[in-house]
PDB file of C-alpha atoms in Angstrom:
ATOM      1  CA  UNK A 116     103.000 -86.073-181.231  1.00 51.00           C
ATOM      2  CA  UNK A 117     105.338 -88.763-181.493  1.00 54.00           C
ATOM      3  CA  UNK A 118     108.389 -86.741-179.820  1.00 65.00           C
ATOM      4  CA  UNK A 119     109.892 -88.860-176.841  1.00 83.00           C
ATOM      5  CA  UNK A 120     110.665 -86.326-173.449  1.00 96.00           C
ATOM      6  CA  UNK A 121     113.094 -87.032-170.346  1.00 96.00           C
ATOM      7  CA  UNK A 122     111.420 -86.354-166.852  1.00 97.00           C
ATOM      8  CA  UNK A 123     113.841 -83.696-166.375  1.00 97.00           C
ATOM      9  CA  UNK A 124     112.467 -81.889-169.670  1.00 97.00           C
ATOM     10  CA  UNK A 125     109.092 -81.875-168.741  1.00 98.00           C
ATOM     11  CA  UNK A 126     109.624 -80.681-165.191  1.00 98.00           C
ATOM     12  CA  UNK A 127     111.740 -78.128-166.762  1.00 98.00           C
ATOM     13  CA  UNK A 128     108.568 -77.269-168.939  1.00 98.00           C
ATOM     14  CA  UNK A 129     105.853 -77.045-166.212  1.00 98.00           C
ATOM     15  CA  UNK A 130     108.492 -75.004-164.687  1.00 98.00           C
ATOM     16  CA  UNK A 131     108.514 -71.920-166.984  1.00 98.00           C
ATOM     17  CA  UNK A 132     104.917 -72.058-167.906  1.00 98.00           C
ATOM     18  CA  UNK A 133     103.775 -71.753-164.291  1.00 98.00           C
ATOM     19  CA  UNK A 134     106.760 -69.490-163.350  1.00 98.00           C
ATOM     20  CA  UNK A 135     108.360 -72.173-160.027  1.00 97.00           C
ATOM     21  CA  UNK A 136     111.492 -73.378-159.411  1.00 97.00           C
ATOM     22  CA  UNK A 137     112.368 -77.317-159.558  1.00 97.00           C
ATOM     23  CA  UNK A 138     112.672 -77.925-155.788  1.00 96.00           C
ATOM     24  CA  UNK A 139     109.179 -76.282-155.743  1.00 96.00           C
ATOM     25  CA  UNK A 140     107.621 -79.128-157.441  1.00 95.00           C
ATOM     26  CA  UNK A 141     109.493 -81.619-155.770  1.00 95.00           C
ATOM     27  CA  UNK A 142     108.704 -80.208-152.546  1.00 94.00           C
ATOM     28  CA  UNK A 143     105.907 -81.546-150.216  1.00 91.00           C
ATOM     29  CA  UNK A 144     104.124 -78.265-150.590  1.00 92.00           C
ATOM     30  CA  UNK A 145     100.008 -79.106-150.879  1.00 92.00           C
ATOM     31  CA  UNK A 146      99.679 -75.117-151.738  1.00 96.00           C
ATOM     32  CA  UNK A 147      97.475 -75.372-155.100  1.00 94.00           C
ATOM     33  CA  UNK A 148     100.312 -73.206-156.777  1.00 96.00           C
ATOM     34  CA  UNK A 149     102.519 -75.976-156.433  1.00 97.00           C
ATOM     35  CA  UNK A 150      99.660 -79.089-156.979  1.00 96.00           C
ATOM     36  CA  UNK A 151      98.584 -78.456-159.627  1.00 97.00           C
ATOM     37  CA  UNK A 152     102.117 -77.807-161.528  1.00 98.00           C
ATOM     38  CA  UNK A 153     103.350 -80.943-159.942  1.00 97.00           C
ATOM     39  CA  UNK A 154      99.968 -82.985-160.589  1.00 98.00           C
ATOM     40  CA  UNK A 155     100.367 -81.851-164.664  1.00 98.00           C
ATOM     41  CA  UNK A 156     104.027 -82.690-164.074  1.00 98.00           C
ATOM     42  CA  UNK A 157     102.896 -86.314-163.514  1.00 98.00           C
ATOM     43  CA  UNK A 158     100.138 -86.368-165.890  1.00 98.00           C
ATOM     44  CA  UNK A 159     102.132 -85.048-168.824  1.00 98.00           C
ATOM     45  CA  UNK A 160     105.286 -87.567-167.756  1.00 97.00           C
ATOM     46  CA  UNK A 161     103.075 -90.429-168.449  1.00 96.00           C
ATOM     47  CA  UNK A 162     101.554 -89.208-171.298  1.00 95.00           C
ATOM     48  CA  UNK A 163     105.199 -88.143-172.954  1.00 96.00           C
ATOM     49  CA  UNK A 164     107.522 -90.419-171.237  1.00 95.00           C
ATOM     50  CA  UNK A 165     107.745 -94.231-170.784  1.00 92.00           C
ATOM     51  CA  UNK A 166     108.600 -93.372-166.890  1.00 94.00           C
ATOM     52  CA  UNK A 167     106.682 -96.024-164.883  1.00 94.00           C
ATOM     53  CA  UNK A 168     104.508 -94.682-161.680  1.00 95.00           C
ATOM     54  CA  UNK A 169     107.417 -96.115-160.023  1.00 95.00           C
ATOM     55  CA  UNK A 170     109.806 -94.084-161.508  1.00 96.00           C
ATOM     56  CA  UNK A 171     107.681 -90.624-160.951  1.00 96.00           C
ATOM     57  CA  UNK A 172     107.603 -91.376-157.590  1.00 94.00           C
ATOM     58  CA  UNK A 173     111.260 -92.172-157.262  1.00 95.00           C
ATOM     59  CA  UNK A 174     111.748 -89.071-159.257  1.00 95.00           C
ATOM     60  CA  UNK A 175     109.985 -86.275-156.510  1.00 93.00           C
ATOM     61  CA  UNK A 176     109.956 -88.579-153.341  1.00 92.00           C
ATOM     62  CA  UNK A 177     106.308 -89.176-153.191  1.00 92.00           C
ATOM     63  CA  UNK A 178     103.956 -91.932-152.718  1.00 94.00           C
ATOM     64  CA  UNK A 179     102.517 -94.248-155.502  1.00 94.00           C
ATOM     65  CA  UNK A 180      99.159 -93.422-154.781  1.00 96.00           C
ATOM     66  CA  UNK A 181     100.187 -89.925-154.873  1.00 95.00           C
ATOM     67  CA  UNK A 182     101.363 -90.014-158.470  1.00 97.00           C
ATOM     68  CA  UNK A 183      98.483 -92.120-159.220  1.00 97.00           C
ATOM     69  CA  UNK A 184      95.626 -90.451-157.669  1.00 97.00           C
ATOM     70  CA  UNK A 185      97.384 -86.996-158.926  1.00 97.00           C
ATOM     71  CA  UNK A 186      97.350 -88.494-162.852  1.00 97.00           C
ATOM     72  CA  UNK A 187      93.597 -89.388-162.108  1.00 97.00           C
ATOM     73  CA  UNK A 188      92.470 -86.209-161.378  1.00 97.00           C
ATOM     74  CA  UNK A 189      94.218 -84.117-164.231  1.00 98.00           C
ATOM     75  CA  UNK A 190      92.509 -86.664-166.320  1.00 97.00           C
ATOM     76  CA  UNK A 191      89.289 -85.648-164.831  1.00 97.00           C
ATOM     77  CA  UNK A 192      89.937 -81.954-164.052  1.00 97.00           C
ATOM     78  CA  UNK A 193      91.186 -81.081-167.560  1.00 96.00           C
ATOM     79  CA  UNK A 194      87.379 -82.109-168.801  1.00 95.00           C
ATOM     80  CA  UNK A 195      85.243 -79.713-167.087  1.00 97.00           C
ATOM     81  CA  UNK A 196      88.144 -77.043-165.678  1.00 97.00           C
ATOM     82  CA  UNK A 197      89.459 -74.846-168.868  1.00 97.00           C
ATOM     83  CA  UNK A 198      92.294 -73.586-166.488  1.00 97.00           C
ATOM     84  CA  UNK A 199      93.813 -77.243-166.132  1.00 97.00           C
ATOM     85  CA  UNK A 200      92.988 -77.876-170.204  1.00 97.00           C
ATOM     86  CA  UNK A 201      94.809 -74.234-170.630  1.00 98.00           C
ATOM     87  CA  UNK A 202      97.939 -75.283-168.507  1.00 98.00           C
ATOM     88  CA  UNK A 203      98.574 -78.254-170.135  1.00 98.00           C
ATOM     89  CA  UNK A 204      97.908 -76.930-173.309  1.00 98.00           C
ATOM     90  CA  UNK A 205     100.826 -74.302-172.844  1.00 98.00           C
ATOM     91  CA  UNK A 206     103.498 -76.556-171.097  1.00 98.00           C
ATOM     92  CA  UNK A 207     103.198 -78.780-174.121  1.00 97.00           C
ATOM     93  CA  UNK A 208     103.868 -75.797-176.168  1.00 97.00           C
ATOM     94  CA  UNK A 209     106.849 -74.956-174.020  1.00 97.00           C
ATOM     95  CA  UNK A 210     107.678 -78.572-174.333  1.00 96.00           C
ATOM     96  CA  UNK A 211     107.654 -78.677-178.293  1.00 94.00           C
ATOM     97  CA  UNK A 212     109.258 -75.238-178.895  1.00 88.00           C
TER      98      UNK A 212
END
């Protein structure tokens, strides 16, 4: 997987997969329709990106230790939840289509 993606893309991405609009995401919603998209949102940034934590959290007007404790727990969650695995799974397919 050595395809580069913009912030924008990937946002775009996590988007259609889990059917919510942009300002969704960037909202300060904690509902855990709009978490988790946004937490994968940060995970998969990092992962696909060379954004900096500073630049996620410039990105959606959060804290640092949002976007950092978010990252943390996808990394955790996507081991022993087969949901979070599944949604990551499929934006990344979105993502490389």
């Amino acid at each position: 997987m050595n395809k580069t993606f913009t912030i924008e893309q990937i946002l775009i991405s996590v988007c259609d997969y889990y059917q919510i609009e942009k300002t969704e995401i960037l909202s300060k919603n904690r509902k855990r329709k709009i978490a988790t998209p946004r937490h994968i949102f940060y995970y998969l940034c990092r992962e696909f990106t060379n954004a900096s934590y500073r630049d996620l959290w410039k990105f959606t007007n959060r804290t640092k230790n949002a976007v950092i404790d978010s990252i943390y727990k996808i990394r955790m969650q996507k081991e022993l939840y087969p949901e979070i695995k599944t949604g990551i799974e499929g934006v990344i397919c979105i993502m490389f289509k």
